[in-house]
XYZ file of C-alpha atoms in Angstrom:
95
model
C -8.760 11.897 -63.914
C -4.935 10.340 -63.712
C -1.745 12.678 -64.150
C 1.286 11.256 -64.259
C 4.071 12.763 -61.254
C 5.818 14.710 -63.819
C 2.760 16.515 -64.673
C 2.025 17.585 -61.006
C 5.279 18.654 -60.287
C 5.042 20.957 -63.343
C 1.420 22.335 -62.243
C 2.260 22.773 -58.082
C 4.783 25.297 -59.283
C 2.128 27.104 -61.245
C 1.113 30.910 -59.714
C -2.783 31.112 -59.595
C -4.605 34.081 -58.656
C -6.635 33.837 -55.455
C -9.673 36.025 -55.063
C -11.245 36.592 -51.919
C -15.161 38.161 -52.198
C -17.101 39.347 -48.792
C -20.235 39.645 -50.546
C -22.083 41.637 -53.332
C -25.337 43.490 -54.169
C -27.267 44.634 -56.861
C -27.610 48.579 -57.569
C -28.500 50.524 -60.419
C -26.032 52.535 -62.397
C -27.789 55.796 -61.440
C -27.272 54.857 -57.990
C -23.234 53.895 -58.480
C -22.687 57.135 -60.414
C -24.318 58.651 -57.275
C -21.959 57.389 -54.780
C -19.376 59.879 -52.980
C -16.840 59.314 -50.511
C -18.205 58.055 -47.475
C -20.810 56.498 -49.013
C -21.822 53.112 -47.725
C -22.331 50.171 -50.198
C -24.625 47.320 -47.954
C -23.408 44.010 -48.835
C -25.612 40.415 -48.851
C -23.828 39.063 -45.961
C -24.236 39.552 -42.078
C -21.240 40.865 -40.359
C -18.682 38.298 -39.103
C -20.198 35.785 -42.137
C -16.357 35.500 -43.285
C -15.424 35.831 -47.193
C -15.631 33.256 -50.368
C -12.346 32.199 -51.392
C -11.932 32.022 -55.638
C -9.492 30.504 -57.627
C -10.327 31.272 -61.454
C -13.481 32.636 -60.952
C -14.441 29.196 -58.738
C -15.133 29.393 -55.437
C -12.774 26.647 -53.686
C -13.198 27.427 -49.754
C -14.533 29.860 -47.158
C -12.744 31.600 -44.437
C -13.032 34.299 -41.941
C -11.199 37.897 -42.660
C -8.269 38.902 -39.941
C -6.156 41.476 -39.824
C -2.280 40.619 -39.609
C 0.119 43.518 -39.164
C -2.441 45.857 -40.646
C -3.077 43.802 -43.542
C -6.130 41.828 -44.565
C -5.875 38.054 -44.598
C -8.078 34.912 -44.561
C -8.200 32.370 -42.026
C -9.118 28.951 -43.942
C -12.410 27.509 -42.305
C -13.574 25.290 -45.141
C -11.739 24.191 -48.174
C -12.299 21.683 -51.566
C -10.600 18.417 -51.138
C -7.295 18.366 -52.496
C -7.439 16.059 -54.698
C -10.492 17.810 -56.782
C -8.492 21.295 -56.664
C -5.637 19.166 -58.724
C -8.199 17.795 -61.001
C -9.752 21.431 -61.508
C -6.274 23.167 -61.733
C -5.641 19.965 -64.234
C -9.321 20.434 -66.303
C -8.413 24.448 -66.138
C -4.797 23.988 -67.735
C -6.260 22.109 -70.439
C -8.545 24.701 -71.910
């Protein structure tokens, strides 16, 4: 897809929401309703495997979960190529 420099400049300042998913699991509603403080919910990933980075519900990369000044962060290890990301945002914008 071709886009103008003006389109690119307009896109580049657009705010996006980034989600990092640590893992997932499937449970019943009954099990969910029986959770109480201190219970543990296992996820589908092995410890140290990192998280998946999503933008608009689409995975764009993976990274390691780290702590910086007592806050969680993600160190990007693998990400979608920049041109693909820009094209993805233009496709989303046109919907």
